[in-house]
mmCIF file with all atom_site columns, C-alpha atoms in Angstrom:
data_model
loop_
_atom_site.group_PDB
_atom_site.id
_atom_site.type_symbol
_atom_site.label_atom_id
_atom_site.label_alt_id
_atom_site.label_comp_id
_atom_site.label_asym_id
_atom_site.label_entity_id
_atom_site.label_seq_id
_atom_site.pdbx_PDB_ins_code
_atom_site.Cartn_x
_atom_site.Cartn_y
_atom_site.Cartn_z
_atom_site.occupancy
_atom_site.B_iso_or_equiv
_atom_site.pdbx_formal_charge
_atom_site.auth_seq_id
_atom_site.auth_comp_id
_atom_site.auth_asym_id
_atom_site.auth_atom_id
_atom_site.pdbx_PDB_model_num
ATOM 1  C CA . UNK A 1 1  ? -15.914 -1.771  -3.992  1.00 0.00 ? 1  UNK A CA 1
ATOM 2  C CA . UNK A 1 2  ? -12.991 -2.946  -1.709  1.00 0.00 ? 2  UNK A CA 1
ATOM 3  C CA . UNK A 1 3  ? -13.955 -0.325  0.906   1.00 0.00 ? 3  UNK A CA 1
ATOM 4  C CA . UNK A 1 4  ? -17.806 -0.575  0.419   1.00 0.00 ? 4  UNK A CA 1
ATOM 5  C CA . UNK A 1 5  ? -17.374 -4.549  0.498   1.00 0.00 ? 5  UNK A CA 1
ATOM 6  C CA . UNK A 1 6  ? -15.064 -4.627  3.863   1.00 0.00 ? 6  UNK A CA 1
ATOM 7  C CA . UNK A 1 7  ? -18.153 -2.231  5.489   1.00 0.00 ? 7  UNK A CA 1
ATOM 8  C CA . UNK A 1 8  ? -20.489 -4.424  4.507   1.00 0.00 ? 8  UNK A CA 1
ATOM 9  C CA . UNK A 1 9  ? -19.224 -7.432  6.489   1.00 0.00 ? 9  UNK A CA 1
ATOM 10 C CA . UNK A 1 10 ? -18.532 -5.087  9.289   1.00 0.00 ? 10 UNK A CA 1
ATOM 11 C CA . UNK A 1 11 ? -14.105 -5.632  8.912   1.00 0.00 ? 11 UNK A CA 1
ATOM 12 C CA . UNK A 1 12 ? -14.048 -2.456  10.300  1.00 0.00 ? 12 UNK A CA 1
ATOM 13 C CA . UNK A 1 13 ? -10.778 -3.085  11.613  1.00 0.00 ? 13 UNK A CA 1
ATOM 14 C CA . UNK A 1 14 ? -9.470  -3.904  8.280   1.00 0.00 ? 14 UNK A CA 1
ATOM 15 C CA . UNK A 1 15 ? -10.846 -0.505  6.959   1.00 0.00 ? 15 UNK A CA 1
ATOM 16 C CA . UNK A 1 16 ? -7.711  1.749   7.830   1.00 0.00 ? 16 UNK A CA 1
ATOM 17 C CA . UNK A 1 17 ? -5.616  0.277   4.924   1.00 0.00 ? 17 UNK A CA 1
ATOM 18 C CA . UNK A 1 18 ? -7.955  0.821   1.773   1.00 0.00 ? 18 UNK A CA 1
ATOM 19 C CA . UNK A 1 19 ? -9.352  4.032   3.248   1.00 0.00 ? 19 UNK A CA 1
ATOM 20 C CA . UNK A 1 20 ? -6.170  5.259   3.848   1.00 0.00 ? 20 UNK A CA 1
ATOM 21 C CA . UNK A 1 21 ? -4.855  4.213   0.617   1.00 0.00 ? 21 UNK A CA 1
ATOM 22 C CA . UNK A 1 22 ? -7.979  6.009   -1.194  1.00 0.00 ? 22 UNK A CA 1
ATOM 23 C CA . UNK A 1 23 ? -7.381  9.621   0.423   1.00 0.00 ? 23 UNK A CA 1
ATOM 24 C CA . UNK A 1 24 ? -3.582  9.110   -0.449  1.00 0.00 ? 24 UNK A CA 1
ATOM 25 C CA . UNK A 1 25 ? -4.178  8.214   -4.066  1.00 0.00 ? 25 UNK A CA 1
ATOM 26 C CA . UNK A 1 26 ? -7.301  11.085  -4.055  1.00 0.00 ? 26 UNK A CA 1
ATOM 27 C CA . UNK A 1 27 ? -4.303  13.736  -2.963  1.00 0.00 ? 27 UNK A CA 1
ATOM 28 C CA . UNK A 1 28 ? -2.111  12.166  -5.566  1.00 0.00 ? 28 UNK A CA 1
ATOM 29 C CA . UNK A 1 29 ? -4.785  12.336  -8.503  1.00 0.00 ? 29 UNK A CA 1
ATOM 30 C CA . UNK A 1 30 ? -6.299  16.101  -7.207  1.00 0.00 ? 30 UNK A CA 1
ATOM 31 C CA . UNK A 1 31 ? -2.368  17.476  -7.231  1.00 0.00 ? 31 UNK A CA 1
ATOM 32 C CA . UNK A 1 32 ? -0.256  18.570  -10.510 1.00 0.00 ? 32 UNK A CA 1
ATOM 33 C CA . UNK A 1 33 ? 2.326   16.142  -11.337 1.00 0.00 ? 33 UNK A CA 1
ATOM 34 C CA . UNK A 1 34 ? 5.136   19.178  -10.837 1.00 0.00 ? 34 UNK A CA 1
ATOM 35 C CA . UNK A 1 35 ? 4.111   19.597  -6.981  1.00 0.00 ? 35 UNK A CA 1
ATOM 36 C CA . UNK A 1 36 ? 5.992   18.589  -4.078  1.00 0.00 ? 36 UNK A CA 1
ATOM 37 C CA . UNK A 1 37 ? 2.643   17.193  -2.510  1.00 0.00 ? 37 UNK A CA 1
ATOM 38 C CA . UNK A 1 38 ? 1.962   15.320  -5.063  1.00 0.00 ? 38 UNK A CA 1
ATOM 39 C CA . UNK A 1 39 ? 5.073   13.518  -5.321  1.00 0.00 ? 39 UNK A CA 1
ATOM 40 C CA . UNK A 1 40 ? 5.332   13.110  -1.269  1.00 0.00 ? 40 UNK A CA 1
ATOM 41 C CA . UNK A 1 41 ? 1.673   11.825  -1.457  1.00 0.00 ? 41 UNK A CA 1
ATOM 42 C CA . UNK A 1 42 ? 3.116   9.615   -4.333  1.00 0.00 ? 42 UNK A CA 1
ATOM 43 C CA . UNK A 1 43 ? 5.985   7.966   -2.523  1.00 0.00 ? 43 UNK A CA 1
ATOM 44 C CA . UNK A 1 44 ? 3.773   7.955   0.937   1.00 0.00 ? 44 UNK A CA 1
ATOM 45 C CA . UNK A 1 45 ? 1.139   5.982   -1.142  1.00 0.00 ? 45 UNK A CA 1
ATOM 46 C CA . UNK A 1 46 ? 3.513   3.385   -2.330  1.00 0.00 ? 46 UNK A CA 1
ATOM 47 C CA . UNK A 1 47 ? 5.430   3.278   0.940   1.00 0.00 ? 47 UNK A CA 1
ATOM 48 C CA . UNK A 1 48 ? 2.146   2.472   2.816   1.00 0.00 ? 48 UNK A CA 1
ATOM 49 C CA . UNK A 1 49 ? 0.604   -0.093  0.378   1.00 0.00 ? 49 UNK A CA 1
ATOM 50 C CA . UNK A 1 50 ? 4.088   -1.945  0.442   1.00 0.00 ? 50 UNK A CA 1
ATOM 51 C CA . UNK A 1 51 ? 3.723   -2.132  3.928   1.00 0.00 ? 51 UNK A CA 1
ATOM 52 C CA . UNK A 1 52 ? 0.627   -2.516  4.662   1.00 0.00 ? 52 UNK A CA 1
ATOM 53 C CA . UNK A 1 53 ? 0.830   -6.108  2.934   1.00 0.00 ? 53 UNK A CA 1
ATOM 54 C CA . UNK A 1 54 ? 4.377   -6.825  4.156   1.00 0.00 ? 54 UNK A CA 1
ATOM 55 C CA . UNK A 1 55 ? 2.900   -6.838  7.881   1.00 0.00 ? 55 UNK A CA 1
ATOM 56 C CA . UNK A 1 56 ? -0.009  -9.076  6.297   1.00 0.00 ? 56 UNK A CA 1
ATOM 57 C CA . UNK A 1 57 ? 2.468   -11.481 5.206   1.00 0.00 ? 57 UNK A CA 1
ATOM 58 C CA . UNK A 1 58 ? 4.708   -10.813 8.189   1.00 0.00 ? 58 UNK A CA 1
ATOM 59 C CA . UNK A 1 59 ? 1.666   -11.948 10.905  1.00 0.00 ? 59 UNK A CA 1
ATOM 60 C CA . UNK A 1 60 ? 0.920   -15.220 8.974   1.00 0.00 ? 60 UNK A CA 1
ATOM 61 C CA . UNK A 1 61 ? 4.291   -15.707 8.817   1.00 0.00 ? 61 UNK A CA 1
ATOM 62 C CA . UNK A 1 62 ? 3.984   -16.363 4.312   1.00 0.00 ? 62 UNK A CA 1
ATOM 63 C CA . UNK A 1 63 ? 7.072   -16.983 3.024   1.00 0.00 ? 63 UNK A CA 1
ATOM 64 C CA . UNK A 1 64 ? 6.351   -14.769 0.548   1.00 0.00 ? 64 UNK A CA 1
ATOM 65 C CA . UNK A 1 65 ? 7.044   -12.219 2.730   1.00 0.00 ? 65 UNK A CA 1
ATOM 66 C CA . UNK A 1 66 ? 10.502  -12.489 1.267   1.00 0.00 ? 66 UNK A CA 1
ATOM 67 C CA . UNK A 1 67 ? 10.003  -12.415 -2.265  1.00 0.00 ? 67 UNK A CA 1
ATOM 68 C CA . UNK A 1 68 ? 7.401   -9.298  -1.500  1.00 0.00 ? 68 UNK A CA 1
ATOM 69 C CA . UNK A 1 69 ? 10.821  -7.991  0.348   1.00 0.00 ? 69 UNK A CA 1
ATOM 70 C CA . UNK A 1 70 ? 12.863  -8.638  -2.855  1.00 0.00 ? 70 UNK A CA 1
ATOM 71 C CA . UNK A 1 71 ? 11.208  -6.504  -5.636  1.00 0.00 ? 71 UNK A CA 1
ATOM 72 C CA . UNK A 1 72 ? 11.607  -3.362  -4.580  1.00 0.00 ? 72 UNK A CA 1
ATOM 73 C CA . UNK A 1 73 ? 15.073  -4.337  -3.893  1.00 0.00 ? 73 UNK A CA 1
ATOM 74 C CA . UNK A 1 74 ? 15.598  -5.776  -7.226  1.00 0.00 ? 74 UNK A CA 1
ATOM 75 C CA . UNK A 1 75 ? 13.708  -3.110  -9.182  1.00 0.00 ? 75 UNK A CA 1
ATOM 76 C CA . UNK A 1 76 ? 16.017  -0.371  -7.374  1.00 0.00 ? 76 UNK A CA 1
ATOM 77 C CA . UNK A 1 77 ? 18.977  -2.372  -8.104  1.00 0.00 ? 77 UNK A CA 1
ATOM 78 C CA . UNK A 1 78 ? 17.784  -3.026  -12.217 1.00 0.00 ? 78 UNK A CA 1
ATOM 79 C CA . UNK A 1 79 ? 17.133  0.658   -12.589 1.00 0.00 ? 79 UNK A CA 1
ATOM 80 C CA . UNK A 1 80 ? 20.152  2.080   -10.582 1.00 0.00 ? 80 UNK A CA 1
ATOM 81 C CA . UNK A 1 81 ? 18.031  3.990   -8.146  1.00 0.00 ? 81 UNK A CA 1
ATOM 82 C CA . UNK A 1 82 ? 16.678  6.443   -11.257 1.00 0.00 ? 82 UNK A CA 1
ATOM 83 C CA . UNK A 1 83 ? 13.270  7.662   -11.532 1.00 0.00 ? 83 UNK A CA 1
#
């Protein structure tokens, strides 16, 4: 709906981050859990989403940009870097 939505009122521009996102998470879902694509899709997924809206928040210049910039921070630090 996001991607079908975005066409609709012709964001074209603003297409590259859900479609993107979509093929990613298709590679992730179409992969066994075991593989070394699926796990580098995976990472690559979360990687791009993260930034994706970190340069949102980054161009308005949201000062949520620094909490968004925290979490993953925090989350590494709370589970000691372990899967």
């Amino acid at each position: 709906m996001h991607i079908r939505t975005y066409y609709r009122l012709e964001l074209n521009r603003e297409l590259y981050a859900p479609v993107t996102s979509l093929v990613l998470l298709a590679v992730v879902a179409a992969t066994p859990s075991p593989d070394s694509i699926h796990t580098l899709a995976a990472l690559t997924l979360l990687w791009f989403v993260f930034g994706w809206y970190a340069y949102r928040l980054y161009r308005v210049a949201s000062l949520w940009l620094l909490v968004h910039a925290a979490v993953p921070v925090l989350v590494l630090v709370l589970t000691e870097a372990r899967s």
